[in-house]
Short mmCIF file of C-alpha atoms in Angstrom, two decimals:
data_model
loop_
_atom_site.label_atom_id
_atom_site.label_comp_id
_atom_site.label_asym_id
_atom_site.label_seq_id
_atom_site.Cartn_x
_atom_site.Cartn_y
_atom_site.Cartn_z
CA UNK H 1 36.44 34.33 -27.88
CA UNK H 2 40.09 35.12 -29.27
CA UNK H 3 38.00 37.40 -32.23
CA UNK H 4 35.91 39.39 -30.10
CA UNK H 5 32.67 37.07 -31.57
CA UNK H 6 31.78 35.96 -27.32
CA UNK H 7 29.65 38.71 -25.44
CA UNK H 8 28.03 36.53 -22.87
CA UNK H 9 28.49 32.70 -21.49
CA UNK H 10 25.80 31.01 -19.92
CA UNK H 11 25.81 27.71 -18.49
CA UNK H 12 23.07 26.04 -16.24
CA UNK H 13 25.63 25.85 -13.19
CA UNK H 14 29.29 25.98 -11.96
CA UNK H 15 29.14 22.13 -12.10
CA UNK H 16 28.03 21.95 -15.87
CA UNK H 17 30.77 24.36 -17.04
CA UNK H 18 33.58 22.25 -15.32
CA UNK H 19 35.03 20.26 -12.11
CA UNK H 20 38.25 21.42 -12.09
CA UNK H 21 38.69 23.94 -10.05
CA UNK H 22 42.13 25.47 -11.64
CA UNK H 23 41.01 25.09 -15.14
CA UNK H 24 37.31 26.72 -13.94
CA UNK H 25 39.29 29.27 -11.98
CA UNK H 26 41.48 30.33 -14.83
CA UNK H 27 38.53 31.00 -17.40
CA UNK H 28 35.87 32.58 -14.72
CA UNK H 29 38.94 34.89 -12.94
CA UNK H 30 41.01 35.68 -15.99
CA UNK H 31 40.13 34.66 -19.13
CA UNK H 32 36.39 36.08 -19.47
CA UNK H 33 37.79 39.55 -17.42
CA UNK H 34 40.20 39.62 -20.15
CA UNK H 35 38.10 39.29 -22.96
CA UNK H 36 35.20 41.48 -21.58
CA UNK H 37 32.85 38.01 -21.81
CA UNK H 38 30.12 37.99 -19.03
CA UNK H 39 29.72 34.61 -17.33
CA UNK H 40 26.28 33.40 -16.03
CA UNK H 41 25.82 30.51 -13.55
CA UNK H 42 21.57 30.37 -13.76
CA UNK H 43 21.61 27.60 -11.01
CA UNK H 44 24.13 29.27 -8.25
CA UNK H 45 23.09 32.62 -9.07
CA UNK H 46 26.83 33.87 -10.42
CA UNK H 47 26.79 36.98 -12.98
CA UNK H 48 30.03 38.26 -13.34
CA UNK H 49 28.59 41.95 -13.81
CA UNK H 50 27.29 41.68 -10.11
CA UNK H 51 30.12 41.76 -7.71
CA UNK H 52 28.38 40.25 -5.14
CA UNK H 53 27.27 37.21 -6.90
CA UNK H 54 30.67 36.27 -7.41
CA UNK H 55 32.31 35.45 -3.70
CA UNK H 56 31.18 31.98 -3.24
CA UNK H 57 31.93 30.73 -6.84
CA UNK H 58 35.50 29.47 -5.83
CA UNK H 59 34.31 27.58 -3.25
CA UNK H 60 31.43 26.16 -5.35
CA UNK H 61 34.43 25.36 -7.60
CA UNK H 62 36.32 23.22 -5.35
CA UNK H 63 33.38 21.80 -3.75
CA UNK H 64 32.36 20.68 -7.21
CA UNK H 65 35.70 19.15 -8.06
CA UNK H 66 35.75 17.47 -5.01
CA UNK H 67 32.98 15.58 -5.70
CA UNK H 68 33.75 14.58 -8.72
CA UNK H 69 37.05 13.02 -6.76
CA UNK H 70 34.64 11.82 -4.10
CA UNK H 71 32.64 9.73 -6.52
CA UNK H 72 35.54 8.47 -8.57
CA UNK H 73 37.79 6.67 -5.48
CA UNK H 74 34.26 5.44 -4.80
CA UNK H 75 34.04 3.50 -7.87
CA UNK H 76 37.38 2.55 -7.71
CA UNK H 77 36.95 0.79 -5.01
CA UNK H 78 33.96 -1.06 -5.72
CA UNK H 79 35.86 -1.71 -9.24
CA UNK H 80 38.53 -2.98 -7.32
CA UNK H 81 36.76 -5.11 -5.24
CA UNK H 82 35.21 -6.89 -8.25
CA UNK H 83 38.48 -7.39 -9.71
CA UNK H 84 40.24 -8.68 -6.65
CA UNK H 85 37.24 -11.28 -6.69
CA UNK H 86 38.09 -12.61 -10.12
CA UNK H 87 35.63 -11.20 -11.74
CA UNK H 88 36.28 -10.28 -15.32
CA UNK H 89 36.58 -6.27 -15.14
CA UNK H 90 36.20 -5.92 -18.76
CA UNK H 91 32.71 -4.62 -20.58
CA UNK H 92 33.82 -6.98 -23.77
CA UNK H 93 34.88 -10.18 -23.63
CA UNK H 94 38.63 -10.49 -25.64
CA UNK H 95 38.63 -11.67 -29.04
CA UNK H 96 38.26 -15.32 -29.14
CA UNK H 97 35.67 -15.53 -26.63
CA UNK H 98 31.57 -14.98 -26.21
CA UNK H 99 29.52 -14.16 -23.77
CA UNK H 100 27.56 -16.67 -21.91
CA UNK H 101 23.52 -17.17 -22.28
CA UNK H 102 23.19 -15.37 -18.09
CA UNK H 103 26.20 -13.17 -18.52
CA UNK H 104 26.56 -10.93 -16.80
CA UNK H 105 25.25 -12.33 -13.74
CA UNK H 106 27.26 -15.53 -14.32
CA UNK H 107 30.19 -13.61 -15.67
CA UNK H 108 30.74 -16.99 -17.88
CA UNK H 109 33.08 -17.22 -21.31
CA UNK H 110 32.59 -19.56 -23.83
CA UNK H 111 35.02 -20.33 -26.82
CA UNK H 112 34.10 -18.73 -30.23
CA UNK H 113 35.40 -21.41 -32.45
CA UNK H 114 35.96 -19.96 -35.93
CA UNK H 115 38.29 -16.51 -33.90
CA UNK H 116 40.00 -19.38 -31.61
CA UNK H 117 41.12 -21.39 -34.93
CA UNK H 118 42.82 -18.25 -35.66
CA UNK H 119 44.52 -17.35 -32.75
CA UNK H 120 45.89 -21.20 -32.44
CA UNK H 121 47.36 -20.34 -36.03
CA UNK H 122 48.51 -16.63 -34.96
CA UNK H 123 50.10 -18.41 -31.93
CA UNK H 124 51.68 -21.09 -33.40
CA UNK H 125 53.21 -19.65 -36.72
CA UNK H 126 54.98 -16.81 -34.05
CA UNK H 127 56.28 -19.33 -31.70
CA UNK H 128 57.97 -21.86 -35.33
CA UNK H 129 59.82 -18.48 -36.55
CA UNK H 130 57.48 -15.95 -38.44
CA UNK H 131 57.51 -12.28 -37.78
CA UNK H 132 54.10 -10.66 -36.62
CA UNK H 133 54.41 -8.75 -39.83
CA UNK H 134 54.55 -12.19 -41.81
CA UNK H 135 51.43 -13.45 -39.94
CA UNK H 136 49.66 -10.26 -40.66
CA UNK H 137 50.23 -10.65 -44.63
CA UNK H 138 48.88 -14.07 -44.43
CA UNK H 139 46.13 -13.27 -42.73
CA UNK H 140 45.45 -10.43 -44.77
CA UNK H 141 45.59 -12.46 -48.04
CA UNK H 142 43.76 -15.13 -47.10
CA UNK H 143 40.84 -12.54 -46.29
CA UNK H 144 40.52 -13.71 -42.62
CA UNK H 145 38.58 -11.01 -40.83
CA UNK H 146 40.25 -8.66 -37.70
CA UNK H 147 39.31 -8.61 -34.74
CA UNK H 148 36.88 -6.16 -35.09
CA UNK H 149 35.55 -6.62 -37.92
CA UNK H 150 34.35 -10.53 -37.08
CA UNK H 151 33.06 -9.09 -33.97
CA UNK H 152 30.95 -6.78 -35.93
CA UNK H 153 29.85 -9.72 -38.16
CA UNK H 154 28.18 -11.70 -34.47
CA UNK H 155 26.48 -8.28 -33.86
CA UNK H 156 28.71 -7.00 -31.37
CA UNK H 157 29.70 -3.31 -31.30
CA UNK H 158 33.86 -3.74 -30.91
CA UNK H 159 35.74 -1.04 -28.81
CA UNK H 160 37.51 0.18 -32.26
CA UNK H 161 35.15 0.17 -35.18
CA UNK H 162 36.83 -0.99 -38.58
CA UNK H 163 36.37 -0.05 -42.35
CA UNK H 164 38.66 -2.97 -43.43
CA UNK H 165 37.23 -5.77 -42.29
CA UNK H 166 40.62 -7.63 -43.60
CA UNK H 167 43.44 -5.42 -42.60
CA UNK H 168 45.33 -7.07 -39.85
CA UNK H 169 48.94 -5.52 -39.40
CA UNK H 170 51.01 -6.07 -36.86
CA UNK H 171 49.82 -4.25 -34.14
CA UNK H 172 46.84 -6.42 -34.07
CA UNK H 173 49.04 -9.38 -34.35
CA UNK H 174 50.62 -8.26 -31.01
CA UNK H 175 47.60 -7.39 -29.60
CA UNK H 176 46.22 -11.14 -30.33
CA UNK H 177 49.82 -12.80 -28.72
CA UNK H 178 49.59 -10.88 -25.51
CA UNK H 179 46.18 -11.82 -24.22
CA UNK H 180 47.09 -14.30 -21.03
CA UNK H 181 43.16 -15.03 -20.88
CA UNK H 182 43.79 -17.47 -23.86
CA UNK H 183 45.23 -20.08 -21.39
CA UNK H 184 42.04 -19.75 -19.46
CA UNK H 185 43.19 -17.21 -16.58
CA UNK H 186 40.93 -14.06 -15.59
CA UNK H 187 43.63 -11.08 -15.40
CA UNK H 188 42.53 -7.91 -13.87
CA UNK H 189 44.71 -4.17 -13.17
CA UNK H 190 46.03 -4.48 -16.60
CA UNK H 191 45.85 -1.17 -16.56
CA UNK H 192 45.45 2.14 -14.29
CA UNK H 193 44.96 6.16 -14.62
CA UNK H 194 47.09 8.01 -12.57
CA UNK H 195 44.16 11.05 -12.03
CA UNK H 196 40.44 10.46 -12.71
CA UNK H 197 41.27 13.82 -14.63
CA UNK H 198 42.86 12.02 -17.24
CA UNK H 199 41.73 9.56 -19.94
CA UNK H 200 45.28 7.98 -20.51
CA UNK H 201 45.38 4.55 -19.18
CA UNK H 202 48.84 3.35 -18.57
CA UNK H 203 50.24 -0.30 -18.03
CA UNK H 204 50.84 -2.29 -14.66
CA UNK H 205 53.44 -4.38 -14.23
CA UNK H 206 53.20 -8.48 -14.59
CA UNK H 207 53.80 -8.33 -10.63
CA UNK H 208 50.79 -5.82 -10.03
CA UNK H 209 48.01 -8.08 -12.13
CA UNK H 210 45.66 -10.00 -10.67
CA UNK H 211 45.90 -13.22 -12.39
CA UNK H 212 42.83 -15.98 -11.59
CA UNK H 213 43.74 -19.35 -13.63
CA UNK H 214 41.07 -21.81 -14.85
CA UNK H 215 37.87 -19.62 -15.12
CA UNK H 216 36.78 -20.26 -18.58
CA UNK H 217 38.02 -22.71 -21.52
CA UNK H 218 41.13 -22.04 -22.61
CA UNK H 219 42.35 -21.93 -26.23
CA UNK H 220 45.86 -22.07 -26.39
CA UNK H 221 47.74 -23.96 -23.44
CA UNK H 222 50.07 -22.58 -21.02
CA UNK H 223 53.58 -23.47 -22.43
CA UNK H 224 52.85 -22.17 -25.88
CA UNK H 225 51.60 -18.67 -24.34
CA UNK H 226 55.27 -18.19 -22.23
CA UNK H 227 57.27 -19.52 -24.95
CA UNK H 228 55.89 -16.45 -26.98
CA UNK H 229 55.99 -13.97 -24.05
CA UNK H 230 59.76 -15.42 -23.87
CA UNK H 231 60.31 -14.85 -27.62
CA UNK H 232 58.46 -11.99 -28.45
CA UNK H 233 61.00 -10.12 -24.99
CA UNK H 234 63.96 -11.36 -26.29
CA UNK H 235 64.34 -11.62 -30.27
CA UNK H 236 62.66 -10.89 -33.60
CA UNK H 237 63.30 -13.14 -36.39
CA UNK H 238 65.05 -11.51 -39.40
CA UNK H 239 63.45 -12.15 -42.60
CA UNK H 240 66.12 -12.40 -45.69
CA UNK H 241 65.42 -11.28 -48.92
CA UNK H 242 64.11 -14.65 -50.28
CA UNK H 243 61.54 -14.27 -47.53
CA UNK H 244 62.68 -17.36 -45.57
CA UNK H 245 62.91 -17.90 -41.93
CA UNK H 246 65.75 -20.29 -40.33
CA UNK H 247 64.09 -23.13 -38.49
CA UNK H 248 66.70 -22.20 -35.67
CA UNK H 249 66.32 -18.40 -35.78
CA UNK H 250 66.16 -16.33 -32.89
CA UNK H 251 67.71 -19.92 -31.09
CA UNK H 252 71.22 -20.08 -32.26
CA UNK H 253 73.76 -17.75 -30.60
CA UNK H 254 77.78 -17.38 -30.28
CA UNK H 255 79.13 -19.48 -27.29
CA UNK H 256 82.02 -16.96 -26.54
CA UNK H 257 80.05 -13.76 -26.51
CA UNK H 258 76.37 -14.25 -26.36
CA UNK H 259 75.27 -12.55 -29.46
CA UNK H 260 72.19 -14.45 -31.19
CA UNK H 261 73.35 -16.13 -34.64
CA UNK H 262 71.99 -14.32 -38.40
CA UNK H 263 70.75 -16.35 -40.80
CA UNK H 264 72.11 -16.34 -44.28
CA UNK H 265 70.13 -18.16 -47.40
CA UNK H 266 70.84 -15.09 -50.00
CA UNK H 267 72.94 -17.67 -51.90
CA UNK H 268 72.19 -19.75 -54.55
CA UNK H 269 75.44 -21.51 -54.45
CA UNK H 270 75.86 -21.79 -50.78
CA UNK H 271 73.67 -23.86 -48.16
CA UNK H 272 72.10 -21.37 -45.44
CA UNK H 273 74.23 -21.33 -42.38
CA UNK H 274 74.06 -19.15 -39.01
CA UNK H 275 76.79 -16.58 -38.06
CA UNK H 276 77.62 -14.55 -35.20
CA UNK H 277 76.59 -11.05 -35.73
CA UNK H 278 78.98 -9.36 -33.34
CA UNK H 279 82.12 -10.39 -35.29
CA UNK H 280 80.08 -9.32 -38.69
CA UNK H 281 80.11 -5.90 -37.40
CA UNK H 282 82.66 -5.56 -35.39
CA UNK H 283 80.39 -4.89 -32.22
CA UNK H 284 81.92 -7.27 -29.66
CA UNK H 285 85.47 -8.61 -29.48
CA UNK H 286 84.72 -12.00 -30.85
CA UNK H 287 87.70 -13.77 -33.02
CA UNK H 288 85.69 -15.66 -35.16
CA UNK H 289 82.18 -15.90 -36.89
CA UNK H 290 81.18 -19.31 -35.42
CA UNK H 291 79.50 -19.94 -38.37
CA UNK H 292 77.60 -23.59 -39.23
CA UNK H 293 75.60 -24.51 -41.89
CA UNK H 294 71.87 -25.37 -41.27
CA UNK H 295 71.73 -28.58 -42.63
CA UNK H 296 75.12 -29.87 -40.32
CA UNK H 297 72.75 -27.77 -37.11
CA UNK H 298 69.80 -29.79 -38.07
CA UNK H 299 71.94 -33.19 -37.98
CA UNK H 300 73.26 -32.36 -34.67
CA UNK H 301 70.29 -31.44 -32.93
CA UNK H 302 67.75 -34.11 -34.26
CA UNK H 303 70.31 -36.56 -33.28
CA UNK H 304 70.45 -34.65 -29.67
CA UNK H 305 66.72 -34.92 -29.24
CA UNK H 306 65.98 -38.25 -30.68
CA UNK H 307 68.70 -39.52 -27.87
CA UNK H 308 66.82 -37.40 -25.08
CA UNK H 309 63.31 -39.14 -26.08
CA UNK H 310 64.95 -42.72 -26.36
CA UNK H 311 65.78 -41.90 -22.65
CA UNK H 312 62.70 -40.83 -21.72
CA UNK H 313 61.07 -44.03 -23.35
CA UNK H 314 63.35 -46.45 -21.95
CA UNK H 315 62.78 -45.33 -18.17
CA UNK H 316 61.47 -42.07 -17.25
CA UNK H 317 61.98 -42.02 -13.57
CA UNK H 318 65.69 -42.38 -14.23
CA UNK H 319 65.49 -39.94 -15.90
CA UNK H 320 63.90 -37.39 -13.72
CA UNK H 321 65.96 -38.99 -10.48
CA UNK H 322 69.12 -37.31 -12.91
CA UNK H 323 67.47 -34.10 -13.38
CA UNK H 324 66.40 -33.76 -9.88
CA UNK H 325 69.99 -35.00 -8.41
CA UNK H 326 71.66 -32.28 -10.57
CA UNK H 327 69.08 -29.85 -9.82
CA UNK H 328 69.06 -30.67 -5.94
CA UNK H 329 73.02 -30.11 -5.94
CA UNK H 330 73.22 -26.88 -7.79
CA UNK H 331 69.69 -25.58 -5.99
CA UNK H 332 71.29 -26.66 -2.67
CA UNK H 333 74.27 -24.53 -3.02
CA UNK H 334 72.18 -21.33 -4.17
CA UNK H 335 69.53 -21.49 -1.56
CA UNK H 336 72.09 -21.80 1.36
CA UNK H 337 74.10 -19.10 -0.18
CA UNK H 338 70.52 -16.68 -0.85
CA UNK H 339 69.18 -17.78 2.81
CA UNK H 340 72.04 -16.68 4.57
CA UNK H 341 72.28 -12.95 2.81
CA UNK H 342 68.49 -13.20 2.94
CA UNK H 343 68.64 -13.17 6.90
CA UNK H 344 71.49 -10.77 7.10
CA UNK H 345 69.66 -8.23 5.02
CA UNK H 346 66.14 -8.80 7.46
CA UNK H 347 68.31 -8.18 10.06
CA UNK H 348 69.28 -4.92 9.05
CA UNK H 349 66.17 -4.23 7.51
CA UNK H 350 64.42 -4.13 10.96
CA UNK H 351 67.22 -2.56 12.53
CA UNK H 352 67.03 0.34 10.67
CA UNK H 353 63.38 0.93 11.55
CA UNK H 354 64.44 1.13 15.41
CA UNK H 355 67.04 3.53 14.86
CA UNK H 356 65.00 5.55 12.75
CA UNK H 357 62.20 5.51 15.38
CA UNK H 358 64.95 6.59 18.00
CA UNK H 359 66.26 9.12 15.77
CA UNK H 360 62.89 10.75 15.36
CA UNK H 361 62.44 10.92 19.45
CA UNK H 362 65.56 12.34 19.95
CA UNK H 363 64.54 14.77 17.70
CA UNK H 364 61.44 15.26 19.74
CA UNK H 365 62.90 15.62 23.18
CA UNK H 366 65.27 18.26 21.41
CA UNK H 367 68.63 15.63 22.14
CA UNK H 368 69.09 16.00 18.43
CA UNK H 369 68.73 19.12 16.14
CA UNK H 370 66.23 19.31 13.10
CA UNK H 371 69.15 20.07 11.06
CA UNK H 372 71.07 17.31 12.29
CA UNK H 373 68.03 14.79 12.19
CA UNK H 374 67.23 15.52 8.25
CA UNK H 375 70.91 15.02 7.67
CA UNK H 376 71.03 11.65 9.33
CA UNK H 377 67.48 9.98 8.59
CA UNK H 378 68.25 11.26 4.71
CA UNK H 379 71.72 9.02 5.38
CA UNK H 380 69.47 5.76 7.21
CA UNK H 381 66.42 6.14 4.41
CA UNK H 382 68.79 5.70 1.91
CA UNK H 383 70.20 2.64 2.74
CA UNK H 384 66.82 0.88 3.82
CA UNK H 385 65.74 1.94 0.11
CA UNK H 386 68.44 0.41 -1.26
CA UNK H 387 68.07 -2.26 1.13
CA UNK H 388 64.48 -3.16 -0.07
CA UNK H 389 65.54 -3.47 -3.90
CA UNK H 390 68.06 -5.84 -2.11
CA UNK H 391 65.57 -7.82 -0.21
CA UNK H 392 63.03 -8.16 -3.33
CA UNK H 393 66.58 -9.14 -5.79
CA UNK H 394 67.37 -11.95 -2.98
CA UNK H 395 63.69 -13.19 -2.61
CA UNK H 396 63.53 -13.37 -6.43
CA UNK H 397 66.76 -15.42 -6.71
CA UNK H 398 65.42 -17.94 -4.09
CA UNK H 399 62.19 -18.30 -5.66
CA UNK H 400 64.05 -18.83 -9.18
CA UNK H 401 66.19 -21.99 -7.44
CA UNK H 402 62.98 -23.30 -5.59
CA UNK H 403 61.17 -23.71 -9.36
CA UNK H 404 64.00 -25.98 -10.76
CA UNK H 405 61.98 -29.18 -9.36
CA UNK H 406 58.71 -27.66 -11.55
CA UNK H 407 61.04 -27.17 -14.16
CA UNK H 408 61.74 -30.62 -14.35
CA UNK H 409 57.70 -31.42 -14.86
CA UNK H 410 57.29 -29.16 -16.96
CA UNK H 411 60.16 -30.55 -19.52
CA UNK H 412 59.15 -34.09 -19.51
CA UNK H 413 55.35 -33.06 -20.06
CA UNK H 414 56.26 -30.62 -23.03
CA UNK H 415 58.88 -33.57 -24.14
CA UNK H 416 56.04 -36.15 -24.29
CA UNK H 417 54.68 -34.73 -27.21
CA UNK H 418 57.25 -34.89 -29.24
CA UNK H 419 58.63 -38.59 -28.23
CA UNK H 420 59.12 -40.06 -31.96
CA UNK H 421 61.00 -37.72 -33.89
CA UNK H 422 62.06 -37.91 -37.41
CA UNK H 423 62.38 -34.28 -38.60
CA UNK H 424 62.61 -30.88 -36.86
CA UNK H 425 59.51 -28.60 -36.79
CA UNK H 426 59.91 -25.20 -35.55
CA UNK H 427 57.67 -25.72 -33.07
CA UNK H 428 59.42 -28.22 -31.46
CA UNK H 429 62.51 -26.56 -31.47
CA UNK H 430 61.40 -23.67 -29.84
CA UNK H 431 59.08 -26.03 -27.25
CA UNK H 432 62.24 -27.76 -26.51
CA UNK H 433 65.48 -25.80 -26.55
CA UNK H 434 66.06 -22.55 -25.24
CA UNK H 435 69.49 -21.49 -26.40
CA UNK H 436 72.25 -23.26 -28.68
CA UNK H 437 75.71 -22.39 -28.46
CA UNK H 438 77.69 -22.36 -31.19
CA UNK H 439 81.80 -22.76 -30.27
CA UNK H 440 85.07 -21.41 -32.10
CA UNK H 441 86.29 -24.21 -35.11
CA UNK H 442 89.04 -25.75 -34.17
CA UNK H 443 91.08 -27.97 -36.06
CA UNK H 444 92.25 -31.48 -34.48
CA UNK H 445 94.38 -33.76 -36.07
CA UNK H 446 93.72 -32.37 -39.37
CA UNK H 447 89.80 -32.56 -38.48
CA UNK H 448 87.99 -29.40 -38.47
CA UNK H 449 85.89 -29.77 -34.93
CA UNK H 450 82.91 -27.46 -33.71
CA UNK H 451 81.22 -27.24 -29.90
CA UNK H 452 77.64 -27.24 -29.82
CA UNK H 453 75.72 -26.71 -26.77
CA UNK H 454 72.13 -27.49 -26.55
CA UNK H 455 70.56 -26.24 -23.54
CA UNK H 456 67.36 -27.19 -22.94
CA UNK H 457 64.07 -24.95 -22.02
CA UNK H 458 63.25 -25.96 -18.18
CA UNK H 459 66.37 -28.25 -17.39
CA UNK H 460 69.78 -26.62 -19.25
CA UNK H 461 72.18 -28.87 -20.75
CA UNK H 462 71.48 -32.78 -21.00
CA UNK H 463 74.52 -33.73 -21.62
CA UNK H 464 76.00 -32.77 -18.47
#
């Protein structure tokens, strides 16, 4: 049209050409003028060399875009409906899973075996250490098909199609590690458009998902799946140049200022040992490297465990009366301390909705001014806003100190599988421990003496 090579545009109606009225408007009004291109409409009758055929077509135009905005919150709503019933919202079932014999009118899932050995693996070699882009080479050289690529081999169209049916990277990787439906949940509103006029889906919020537990089979259980959420939020394992990965990587981190430990097995000569990074670079005020070797870490910690499981062995109730006393004591405190600000903020909360609501008929009856009224309900909106992120900070804080008793379950049943330990896995330090602390040396008595805390996933420090 830009080169002179349009004379005439013919479409079979207004509808057909476009339902957006702006973008419709702008070609039909200026555009076509501009270019000298005549514009037919067969079906409404619209010639743009007949004057008089033209006075309706904006109206046509926004009638036609509302419908199209009609019919889309229409199915939104009915998907919406569906989803907050459970049912699965998605055409194609996620990796890992097929379609049952009445699907869809059953909406069952059943495990694909040979794609769930494989996420198991992909799972489980993330959560002992290795980098997605680790797993991916593996994968890749062992000639284990994508994805997409093994759906294509059932007969299944896949929503990407593939030319290399081997090349995982570690995109996919990610992909594979963030599906929750592998612990057996439904999750719907993953995602949402912001405009039926746009194509780009965006992401909700853990919060603003829709999550259904126990609806199919699962294939990985619950603990592994947030132990990689937790690790794949919070740290990436660094790879050295012999391509090795420290069994406490991504675990360790400086007791004085919080920065997570390198690992360092470069040398030939030298053991591998952990180091604060911080004092490496200079990035936070911290004296001293901390620095331990891994073979002294290993010691400690095996010992550390092994005494934990004896524990549990010998009488497990007495144990879990400790962790519930010291949980009780501390959770006591906090919720006393978050009910009591909880209640003062409510308090103002509702407050602030009455004096708003007086403001506004004051402003009615003419006792206050508009200028007056803007200034002061800006003032009083303000405060309720900040107010609400308050309120939602507080409820989150109580709801944190009310879990510590779940905690507790959830430690000894995650402990029981690992009650006769010899050696450390990296699967079992990461299923156990959250965070280890690595003090200052200090030298007693001519002894060189080092502080190690190891505080536990679920329950903290044991040896409180």
């Amino acid at each position: 049209m830009d080169r002179g090579l349009v004379k005439n545009f013919i479409v079979k109606d207004l509808s057909r050409f476009g339902r957006d009225y702006l973008k419709v408007g702008a070609f039909t009004e200026v555009a076509f003028p501009e270019k000298n291109v005549r514009f037919i409409a067969i079906n409404d009758n619209v010639d743009s060399e007949r004057e008089d055929d033209n006075s309706l077509a904006p109206f046509r135009n926004l009638f036609n875009e509302w419908y199209a905005r009609d019919c889309s919150k229409k199915i939104k709503a009915v998907k919406h409906a569906k989803g907050n019933a459970g049912l699965p919202m998605t055409a194609n079932v996620p990796y890992g899973y097929l379609k049952g014999e009445n699907y869809p009118q059953t909406h069952e899932w059943i495990v694909d075996e040979e794609a769930a050995v494989v996420i198991r693996r992909v799972f489980h070699d993330y959560a002992s250490g290795k980098s997605m882009t680790e797993i991916a080479r593996e994968l890749k050289n062992e000639k284990i098909r994508t994805p997409a690529a093994h759906k294509l081999s059932l007969g299944v169209k896949p929503n990407k199609m593939t030319t290399v049916p081997h090349g995982w990277n570690s995109q996919i990787v990610r992909q594979v590690l963030g599906y929750r439906e592998y612990c057996g949940h439904t999750v719907n509103f993953k995602t949402y458009k912001k405009s039926y006029k746009t194509k780009k889906c965006l992401p909700h919020s853990l919060s603003e998902q829709k999550i259904f537990k126990n609806t199919h089979e699962a294939i990985i259980d619950e603990e592994l799946f947030e132990l990689v959420q937790e690790k794949r939020g919070t740290y990436r394992p660094r790879v050295t140049k012999t391509k090795s990965v420290g069994l406490f990587s991504g675990v360790v981190c400086c007791a004085d200022c919080g920065t997570i430990h390198r690992y360092n097995a470069q040398r030939e000569t030298r053991s591998p040992f952990y180091f604060c990074a911080a004092n490496k670079r200079r990035i936070k005020a911290c004296a001293s490297p901390h620095n331990i070797q891994e073979k002294v870490l290993m010691e400690k910690v095996l010992q550390n465990i092994q005494g934990v499981m004896s524990k549990l062995k010998a009488n497990e109730s007495e144990l879990v009366a400790f962790l519930e006393k010291r949980a009780q004591q501390t959770t006591t405190r906090t919720l006393e301390n978050e009910r009591l600000l909880l209640q003062k903020a409510e308090r103002r909360d509702q407050e602030l909705d009455v004096i708003l609501q007086r403001l506004y008929e004051d402003n009615l009856s003419g006792k206050v001014n508009d200028a007056r009224y803007a200034k002061m309900s800006a003032q009083y909106e303000l405060e309720q806003a900040t107010l609400v992120q308050t309120l939602s900070s507080l409820r989150e804080a109580q709801e944190k100190a009310e879990e510590a008793s779940a905690g507790i379950v959830s430690f000894i049943q995650v402990a029981k599988k690992y009650l006769n330990p010899t050696t450390l896995e990296p699967d079992m330090v990461r299923a156990l421990i959250e965070k280890i602390e690595i003090g200052e040396k200090t030298k007693v008595d001519d002894k060189i003496k080092q502080k190690i805390n190891i505080i536990y996933r679920f329950v903290g420090n044991l040896a409180e």
